[in-house]
Short mmCIF file of C-alpha atoms and ligand atoms in Angstrom, two decimals:
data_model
loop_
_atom_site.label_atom_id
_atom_site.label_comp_id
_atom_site.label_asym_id
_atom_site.label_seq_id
_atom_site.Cartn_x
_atom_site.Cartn_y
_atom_site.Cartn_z
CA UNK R 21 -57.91 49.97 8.24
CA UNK R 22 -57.89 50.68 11.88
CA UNK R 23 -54.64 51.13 13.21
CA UNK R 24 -52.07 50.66 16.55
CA UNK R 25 -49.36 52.69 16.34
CA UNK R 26 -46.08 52.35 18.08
CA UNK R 27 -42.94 54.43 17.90
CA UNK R 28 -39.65 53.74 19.00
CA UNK R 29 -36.94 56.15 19.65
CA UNK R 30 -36.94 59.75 18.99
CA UNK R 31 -37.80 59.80 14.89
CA UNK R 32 -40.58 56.91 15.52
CA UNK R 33 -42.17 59.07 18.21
CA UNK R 34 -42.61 62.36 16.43
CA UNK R 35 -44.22 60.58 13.58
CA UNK R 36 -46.68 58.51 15.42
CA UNK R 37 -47.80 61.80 16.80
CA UNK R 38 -48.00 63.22 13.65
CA UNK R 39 -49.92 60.38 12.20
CA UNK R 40 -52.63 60.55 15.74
CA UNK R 41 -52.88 64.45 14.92
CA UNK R 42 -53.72 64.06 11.10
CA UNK R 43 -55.64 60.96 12.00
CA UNK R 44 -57.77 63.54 14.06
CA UNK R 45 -57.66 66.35 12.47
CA UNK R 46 -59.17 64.68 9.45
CA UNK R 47 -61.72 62.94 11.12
CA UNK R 48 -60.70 59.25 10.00
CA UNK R 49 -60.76 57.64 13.46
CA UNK R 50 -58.63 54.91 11.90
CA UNK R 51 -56.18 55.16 14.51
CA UNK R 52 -57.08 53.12 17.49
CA UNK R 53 -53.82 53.36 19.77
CA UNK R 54 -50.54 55.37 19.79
CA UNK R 55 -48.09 55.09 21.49
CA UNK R 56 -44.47 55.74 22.07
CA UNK R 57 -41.22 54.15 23.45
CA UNK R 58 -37.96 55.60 24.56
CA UNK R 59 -35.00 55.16 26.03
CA UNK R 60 -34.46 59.32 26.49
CA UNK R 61 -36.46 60.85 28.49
CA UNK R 62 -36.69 64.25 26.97
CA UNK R 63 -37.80 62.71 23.38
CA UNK R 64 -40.62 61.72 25.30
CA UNK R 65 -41.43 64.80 27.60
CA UNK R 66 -41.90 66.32 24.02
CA UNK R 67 -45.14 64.18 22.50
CA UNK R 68 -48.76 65.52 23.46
CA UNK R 69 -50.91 62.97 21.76
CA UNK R 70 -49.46 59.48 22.41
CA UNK R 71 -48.85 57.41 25.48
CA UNK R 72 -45.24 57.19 26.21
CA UNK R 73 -42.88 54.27 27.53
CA UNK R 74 -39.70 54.92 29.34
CA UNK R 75 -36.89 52.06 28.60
CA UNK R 76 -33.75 50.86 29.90
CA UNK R 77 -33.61 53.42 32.94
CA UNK R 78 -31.50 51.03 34.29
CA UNK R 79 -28.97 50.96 32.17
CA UNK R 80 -28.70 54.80 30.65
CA UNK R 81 -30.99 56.90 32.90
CA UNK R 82 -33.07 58.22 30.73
CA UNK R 83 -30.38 59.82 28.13
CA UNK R 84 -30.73 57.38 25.24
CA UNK R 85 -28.39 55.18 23.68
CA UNK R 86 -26.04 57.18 22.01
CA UNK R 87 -26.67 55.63 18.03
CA UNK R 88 -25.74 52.27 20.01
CA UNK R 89 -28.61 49.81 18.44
CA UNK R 90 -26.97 46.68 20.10
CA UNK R 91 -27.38 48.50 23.17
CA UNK R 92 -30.84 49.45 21.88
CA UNK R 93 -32.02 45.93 21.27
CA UNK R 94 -31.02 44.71 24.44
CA UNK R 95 -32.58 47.13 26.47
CA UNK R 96 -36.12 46.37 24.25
CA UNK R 97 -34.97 42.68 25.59
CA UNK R 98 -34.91 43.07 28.97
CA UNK R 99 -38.01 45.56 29.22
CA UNK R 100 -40.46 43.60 27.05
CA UNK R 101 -42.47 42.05 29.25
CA UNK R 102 -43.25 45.60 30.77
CA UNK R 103 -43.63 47.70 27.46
CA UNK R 104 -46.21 44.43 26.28
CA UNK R 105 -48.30 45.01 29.50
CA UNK R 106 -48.63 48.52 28.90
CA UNK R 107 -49.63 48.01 25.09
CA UNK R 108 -52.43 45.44 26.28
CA UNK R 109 -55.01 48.36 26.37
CA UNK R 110 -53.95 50.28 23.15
CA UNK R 111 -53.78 47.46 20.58
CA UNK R 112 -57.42 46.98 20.84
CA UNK R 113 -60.35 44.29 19.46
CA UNK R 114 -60.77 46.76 16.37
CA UNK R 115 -56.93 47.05 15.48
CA UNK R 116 -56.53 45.07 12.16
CA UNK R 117 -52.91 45.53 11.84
CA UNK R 118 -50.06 47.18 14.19
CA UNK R 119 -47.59 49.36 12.37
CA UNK R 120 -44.29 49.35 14.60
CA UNK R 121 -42.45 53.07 13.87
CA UNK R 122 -39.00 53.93 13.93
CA UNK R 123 -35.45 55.67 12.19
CA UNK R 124 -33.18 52.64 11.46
CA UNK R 125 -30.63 54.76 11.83
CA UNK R 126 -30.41 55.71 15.69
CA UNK R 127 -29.83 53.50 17.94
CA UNK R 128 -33.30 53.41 20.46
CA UNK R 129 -35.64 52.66 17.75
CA UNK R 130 -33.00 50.89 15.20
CA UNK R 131 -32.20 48.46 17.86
CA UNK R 132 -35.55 48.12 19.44
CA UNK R 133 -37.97 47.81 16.70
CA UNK R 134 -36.99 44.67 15.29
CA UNK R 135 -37.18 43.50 18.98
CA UNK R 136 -40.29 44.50 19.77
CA UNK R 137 -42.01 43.19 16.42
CA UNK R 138 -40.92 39.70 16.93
CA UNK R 139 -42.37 39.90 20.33
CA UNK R 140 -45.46 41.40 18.78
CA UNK R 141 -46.01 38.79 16.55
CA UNK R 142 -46.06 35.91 19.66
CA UNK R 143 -48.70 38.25 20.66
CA UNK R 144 -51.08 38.93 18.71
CA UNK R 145 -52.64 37.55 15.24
CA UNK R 146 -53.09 40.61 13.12
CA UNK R 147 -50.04 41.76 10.99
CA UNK R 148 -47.74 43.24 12.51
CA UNK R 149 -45.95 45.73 10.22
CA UNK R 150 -43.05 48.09 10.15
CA UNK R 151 -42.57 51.68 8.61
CA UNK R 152 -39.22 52.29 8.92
CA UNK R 153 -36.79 55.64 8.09
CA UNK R 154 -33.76 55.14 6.25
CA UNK R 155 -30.78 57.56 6.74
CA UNK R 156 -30.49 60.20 4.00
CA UNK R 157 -27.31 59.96 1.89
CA UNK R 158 -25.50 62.23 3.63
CA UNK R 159 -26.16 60.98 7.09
CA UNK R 160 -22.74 60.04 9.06
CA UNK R 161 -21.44 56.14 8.71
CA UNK R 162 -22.59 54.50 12.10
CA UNK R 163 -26.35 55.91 10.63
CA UNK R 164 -25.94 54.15 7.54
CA UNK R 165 -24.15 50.89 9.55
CA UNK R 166 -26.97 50.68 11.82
CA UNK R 167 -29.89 51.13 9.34
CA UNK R 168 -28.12 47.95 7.19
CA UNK R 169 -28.14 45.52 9.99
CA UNK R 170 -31.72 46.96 11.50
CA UNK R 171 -33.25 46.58 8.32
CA UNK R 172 -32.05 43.12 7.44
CA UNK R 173 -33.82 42.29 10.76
CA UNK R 174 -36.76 44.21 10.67
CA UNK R 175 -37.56 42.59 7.19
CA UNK R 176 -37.18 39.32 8.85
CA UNK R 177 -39.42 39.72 11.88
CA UNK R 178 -42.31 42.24 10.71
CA UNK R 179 -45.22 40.83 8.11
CA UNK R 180 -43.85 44.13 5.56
CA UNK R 181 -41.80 46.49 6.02
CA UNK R 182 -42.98 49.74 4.11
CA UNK R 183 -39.83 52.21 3.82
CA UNK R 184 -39.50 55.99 3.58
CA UNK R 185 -36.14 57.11 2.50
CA UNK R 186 -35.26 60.75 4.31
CA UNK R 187 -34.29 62.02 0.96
CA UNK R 188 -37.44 61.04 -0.74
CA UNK R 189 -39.79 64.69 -0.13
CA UNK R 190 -37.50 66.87 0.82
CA UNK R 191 -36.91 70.19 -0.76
CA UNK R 192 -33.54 70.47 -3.13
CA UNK R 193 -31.16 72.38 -1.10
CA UNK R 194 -32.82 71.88 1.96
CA UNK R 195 -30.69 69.75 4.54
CA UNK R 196 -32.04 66.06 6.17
CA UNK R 197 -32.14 67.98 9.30
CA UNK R 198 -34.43 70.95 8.64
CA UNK R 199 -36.43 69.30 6.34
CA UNK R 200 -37.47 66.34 9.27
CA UNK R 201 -40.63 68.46 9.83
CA UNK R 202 -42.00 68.41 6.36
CA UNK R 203 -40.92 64.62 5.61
CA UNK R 204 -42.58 63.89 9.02
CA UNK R 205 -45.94 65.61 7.47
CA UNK R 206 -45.60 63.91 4.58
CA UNK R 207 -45.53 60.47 6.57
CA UNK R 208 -48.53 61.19 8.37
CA UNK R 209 -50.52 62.47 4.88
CA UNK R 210 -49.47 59.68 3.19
CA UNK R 211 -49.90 57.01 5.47
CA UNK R 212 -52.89 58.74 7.47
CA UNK R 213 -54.65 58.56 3.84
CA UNK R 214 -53.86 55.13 3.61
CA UNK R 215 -55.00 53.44 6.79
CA UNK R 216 -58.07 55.84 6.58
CA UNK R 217 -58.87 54.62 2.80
CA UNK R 218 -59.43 51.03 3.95
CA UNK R 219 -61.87 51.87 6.15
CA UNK R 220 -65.48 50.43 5.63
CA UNK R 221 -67.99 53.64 4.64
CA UNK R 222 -71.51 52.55 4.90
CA UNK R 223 -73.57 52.83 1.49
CA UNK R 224 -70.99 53.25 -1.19
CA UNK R 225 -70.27 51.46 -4.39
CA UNK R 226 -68.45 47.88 -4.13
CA UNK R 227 -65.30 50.26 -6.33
CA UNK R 228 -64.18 51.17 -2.36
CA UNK R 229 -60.74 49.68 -1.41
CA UNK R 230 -60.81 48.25 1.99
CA UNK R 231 -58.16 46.94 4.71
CA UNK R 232 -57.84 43.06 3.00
CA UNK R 233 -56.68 45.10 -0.09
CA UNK R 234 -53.86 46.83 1.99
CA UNK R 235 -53.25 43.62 3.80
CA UNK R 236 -53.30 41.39 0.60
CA UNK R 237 -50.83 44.01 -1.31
CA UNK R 238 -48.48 43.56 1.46
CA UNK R 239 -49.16 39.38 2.16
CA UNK R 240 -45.72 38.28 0.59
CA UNK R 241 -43.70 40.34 3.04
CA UNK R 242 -40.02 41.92 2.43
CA UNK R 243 -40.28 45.57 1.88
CA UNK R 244 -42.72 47.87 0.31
CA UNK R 245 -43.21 51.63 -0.87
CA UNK R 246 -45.57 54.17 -0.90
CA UNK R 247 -46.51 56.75 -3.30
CA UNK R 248 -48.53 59.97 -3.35
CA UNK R 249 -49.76 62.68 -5.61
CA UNK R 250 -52.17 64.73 -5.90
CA UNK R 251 -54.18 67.44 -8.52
CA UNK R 252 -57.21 70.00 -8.68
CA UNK R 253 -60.22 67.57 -9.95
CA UNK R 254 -63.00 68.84 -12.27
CA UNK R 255 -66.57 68.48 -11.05
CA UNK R 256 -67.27 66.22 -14.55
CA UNK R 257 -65.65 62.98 -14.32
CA UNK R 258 -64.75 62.96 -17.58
CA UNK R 259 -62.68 65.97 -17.35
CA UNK R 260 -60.55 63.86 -14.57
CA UNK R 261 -59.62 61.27 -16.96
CA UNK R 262 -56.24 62.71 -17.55
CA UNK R 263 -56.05 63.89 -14.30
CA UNK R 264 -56.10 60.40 -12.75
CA UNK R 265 -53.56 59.04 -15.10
CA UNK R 266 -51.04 61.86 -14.44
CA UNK R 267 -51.56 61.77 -10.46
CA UNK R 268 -50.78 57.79 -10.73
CA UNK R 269 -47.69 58.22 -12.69
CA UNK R 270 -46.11 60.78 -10.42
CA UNK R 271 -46.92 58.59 -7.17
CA UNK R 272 -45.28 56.12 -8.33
CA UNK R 273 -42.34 57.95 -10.42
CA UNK R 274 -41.58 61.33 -8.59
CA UNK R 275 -44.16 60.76 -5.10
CA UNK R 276 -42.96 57.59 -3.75
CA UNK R 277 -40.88 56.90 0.02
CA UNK R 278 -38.27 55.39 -1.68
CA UNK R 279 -37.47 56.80 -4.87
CA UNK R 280 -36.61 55.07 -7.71
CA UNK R 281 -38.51 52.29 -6.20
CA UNK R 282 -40.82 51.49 -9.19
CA UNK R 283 -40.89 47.66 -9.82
CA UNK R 284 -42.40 45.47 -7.10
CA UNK R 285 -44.53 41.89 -6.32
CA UNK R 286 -47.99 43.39 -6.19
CA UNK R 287 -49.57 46.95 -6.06
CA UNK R 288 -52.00 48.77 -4.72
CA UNK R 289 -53.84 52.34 -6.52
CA UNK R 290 -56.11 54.08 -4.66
CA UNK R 291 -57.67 57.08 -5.96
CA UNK R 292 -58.95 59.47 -3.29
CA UNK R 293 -61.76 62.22 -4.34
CA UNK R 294 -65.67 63.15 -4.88
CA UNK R 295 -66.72 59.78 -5.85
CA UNK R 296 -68.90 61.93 -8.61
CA UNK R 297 -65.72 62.90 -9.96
CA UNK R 298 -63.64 59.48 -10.33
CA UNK R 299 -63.71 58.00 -13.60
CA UNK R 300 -63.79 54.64 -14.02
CA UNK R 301 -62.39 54.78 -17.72
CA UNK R 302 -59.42 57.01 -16.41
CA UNK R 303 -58.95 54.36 -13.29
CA UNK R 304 -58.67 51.46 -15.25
CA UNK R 305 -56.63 52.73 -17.59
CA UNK R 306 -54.05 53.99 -14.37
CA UNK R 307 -53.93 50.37 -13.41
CA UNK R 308 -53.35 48.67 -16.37
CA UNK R 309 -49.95 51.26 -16.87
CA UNK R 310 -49.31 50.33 -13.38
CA UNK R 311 -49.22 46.91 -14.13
CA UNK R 312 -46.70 47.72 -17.10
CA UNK R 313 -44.76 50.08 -14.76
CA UNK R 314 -44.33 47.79 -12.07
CA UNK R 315 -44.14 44.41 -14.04
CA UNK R 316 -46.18 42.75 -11.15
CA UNK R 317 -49.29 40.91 -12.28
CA UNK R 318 -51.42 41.33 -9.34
CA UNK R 319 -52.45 45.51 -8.97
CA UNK R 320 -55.35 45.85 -6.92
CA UNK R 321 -57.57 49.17 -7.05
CA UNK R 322 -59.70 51.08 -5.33
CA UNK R 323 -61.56 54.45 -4.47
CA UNK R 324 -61.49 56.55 -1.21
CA UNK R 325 -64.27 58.71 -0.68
CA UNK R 326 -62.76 61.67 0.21
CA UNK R 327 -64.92 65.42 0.21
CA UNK R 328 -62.22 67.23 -1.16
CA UNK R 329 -61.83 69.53 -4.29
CA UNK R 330 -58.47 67.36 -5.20
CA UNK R 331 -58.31 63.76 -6.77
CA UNK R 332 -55.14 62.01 -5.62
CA UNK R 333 -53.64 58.80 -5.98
CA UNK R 334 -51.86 56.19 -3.65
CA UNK R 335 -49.90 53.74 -4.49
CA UNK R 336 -48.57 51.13 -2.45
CA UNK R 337 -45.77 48.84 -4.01
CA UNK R 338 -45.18 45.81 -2.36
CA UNK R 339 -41.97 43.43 -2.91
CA UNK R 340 -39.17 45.93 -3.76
CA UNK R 341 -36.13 44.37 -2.23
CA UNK R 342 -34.99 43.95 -6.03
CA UNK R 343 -34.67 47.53 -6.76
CA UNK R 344 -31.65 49.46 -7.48
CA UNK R 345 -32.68 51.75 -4.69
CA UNK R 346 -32.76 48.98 -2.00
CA UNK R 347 -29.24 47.62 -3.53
CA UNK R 348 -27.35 50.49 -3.75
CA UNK R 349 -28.59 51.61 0.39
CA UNK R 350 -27.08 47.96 1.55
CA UNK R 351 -23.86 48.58 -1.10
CA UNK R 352 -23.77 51.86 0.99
CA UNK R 353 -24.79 50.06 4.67
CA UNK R 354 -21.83 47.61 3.79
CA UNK R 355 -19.24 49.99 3.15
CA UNK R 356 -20.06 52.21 6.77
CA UNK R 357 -20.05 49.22 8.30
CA UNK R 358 -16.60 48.58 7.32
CA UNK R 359 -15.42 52.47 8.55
CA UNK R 360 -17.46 51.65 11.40
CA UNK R 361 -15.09 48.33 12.03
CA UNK R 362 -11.55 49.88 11.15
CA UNK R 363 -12.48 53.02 13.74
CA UNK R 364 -12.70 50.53 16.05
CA UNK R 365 -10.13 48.65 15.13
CA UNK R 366 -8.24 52.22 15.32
CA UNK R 367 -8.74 52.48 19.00
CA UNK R 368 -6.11 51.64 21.22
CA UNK R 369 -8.74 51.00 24.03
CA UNK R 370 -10.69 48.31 21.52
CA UNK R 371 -7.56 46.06 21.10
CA UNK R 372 -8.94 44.51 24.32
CA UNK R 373 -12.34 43.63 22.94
CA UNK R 374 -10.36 41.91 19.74
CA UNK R 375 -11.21 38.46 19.27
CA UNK R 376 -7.71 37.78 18.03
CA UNK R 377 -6.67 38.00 21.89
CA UNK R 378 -8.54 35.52 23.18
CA UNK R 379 -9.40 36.12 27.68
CA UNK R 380 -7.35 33.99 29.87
CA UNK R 381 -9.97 32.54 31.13
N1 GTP W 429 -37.99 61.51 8.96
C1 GTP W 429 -37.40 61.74 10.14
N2 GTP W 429 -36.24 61.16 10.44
C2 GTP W 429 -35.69 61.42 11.65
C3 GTP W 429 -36.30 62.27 12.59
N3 GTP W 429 -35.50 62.32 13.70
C4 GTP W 429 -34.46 61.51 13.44
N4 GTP W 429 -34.56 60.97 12.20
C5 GTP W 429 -33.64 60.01 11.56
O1 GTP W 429 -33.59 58.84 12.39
C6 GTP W 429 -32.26 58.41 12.56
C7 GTP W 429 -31.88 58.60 14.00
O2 GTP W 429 -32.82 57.98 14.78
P1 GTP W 429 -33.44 58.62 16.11
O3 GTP W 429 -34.86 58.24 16.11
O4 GTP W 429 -33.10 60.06 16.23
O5 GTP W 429 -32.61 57.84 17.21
P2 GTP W 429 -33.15 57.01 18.45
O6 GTP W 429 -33.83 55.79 17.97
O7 GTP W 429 -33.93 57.92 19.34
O8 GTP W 429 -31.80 56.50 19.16
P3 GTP W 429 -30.78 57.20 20.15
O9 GTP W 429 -30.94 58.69 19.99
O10 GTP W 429 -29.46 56.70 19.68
O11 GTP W 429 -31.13 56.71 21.51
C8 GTP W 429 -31.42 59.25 11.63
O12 GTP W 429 -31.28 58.56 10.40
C9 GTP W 429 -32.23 60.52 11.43
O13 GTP W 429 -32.03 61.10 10.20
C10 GTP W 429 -37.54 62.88 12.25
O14 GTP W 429 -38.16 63.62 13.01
N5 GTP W 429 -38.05 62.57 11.02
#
């Protein structure tokens, strides 16, 4: 599936350019555009491989928003017309979907995103999607407030919205903060593999998944997952029965962006490898537990041809919103929002703002 790419704010940035590198250094050429939008101008000062987008200089300078996402959103409001004009050249004829990038939890991207996808979507008719970070557990209240009332939007305005939870593929022990640079390589592996794996290959079998599969998986909106693993394969296909099964069940049990994510609308399995190595037998039997696991009655499949000594499976879950996962980050969301209200509340200086006082005129 060739891909635009934009990022907003500072975690949407660094994985956009993670995704172009992979994209690259793997040869896919499913990435069309990238490109990334800030409000501090450090974040973007960083990024080698995208084209960058300075926002709201007016209003902060170039030193970000502070975790404000109101503030966020409304400088994404007043700059749109300017950020669309300079996307005109990267989304180009070949893009079949735009995937909109960004932490929920900030304020740049968490504010912006949802801004700049329903401005998208005026624009142009391919889907426009959105992968968005949640905060990890332990991430302070105004995170966890902002993500809440991002995401509710973000799910409104974008065709799907595929999530990665920041304590999904981490390391135990390892803190949110250090571990940003493997979850970020994750992200690009993971979704790299899957905009690359619905990409036409001339002369292969009709078992190759391509971009309609991705698009149709993720057709009834709300929010999706994705899940990876992946094992040594043996050269006889037969010998990869097992192996296909096992690498399925993890993706979807242990590998996935949001974990505990495992019952869903519709699915997608892709299984990457030697096409001389995929079994069919083993594949088919992967779906139909996939169907059990996720009780959703439409699981597409499909292979990548991929010249690797692995076999590895994808899974993309569409239609999560009902899990326990998804319920217990709003339950979570709801209760920082409240903090969130009584510390301002707290503040002598806020009794102003009250709407209890009303202005004199
Ligand atoms: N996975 C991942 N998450 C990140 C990264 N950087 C920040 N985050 C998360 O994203 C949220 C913060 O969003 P940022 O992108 O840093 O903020 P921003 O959109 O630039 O907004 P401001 O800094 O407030 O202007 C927090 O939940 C962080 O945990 C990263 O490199 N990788």
């Amino acid at each position: 599936m060739k891909v635009a790419l934009i990022g907003i704010g500072q975690a949407g940035g660094k994985v956009v350019e993670r995704l172009t590198k992979f994209d690259a250094e793997m040869d896919f050429d499913a990435v069309q555009g990238a490109f990334a939008i800030n409000s501090a101008t450090p974040d973007l000062q960083s990024l080698e491989h995208v084209e960058t987008h300075l926002i709201g200089a007016d209003r902060v300078n170039g030193h970000g928003v502070g975790g404000d996402n109101e503030l966020g959103a409304e400088i994404m409001q007043s700059d749109v017309q300017e950020v669309l004009g300079d996307l005109d050249g990267h989304v180009t004829s070949r893009s079949e979907a735009i995937f909109v990038v960004a932490g929920l939890g900030g304020g740049t991207g968490s504010g912006g995103a949802p801004v700049l996808v329903h401005h998208l979507q005026q624009v142009y008719d391919i889907p426009v999607y959105a992968l968005g970070i949640l905060p990890g557990r332990n991430e302070g209240s105004l995170y966890q407030a902002n993500a809440g009332r991002s995401l509710k939007t973000i799910v409104r305005e974008a065709d799907a919205t595929i999530l990665v939870d920041n304590d999904a593929w981490h390391s135990q022990g390892e803190s949110v903060e250090s571990g940003f640079e493997s979850i970020n390589q994750n992200i690009a592996q993971r979704f790299g593999l899957l905009f690359a794996s619905g990409e036409a290959v001339e002369g292969v079998g009709e078992s190759v998944v391509d971009s309609s599969e991705v698009i149709n998986t993720l057709r009834q909106g709300g929010i999706a997952a994705l899940g990876y693993a992946s094992a040594p394969a043996s050269d006889d296909s037969t010998q990869n029965i097992r192996s296909v099964m096992s690498v399925s069940r993890q993706a979807l049990l242990t590998g996935t962006s949001l974990p505990e994510a495992r019952v869903g609308d519709a699915a997608l399995l892709v299984i990457a490898g030697k096409p001389e190595t995929i079994p069919r037998k083993g594949v088919e039997k992967a779906r139909r537990w996939l169907e059990d696991e996720t009780e959703s009655m439409q699981v597409r499949g499909g292979d990548f041809p991929l010249d690797s000594d692995r076999i590895a499976a994808l899974v993309l879950l569409g239609g999560v919103e009902r899990s326990d996962r998804i319920q217990e980050f709003l339950d979570r969301a709801r209760a920082a929002q409240r903090v969130e209200d009584e510390k301002a509340a707290g503040d002598p200086a806020d009794a102003f703002a009250n709407d209890e006082l009303e202005n004199l005129f």
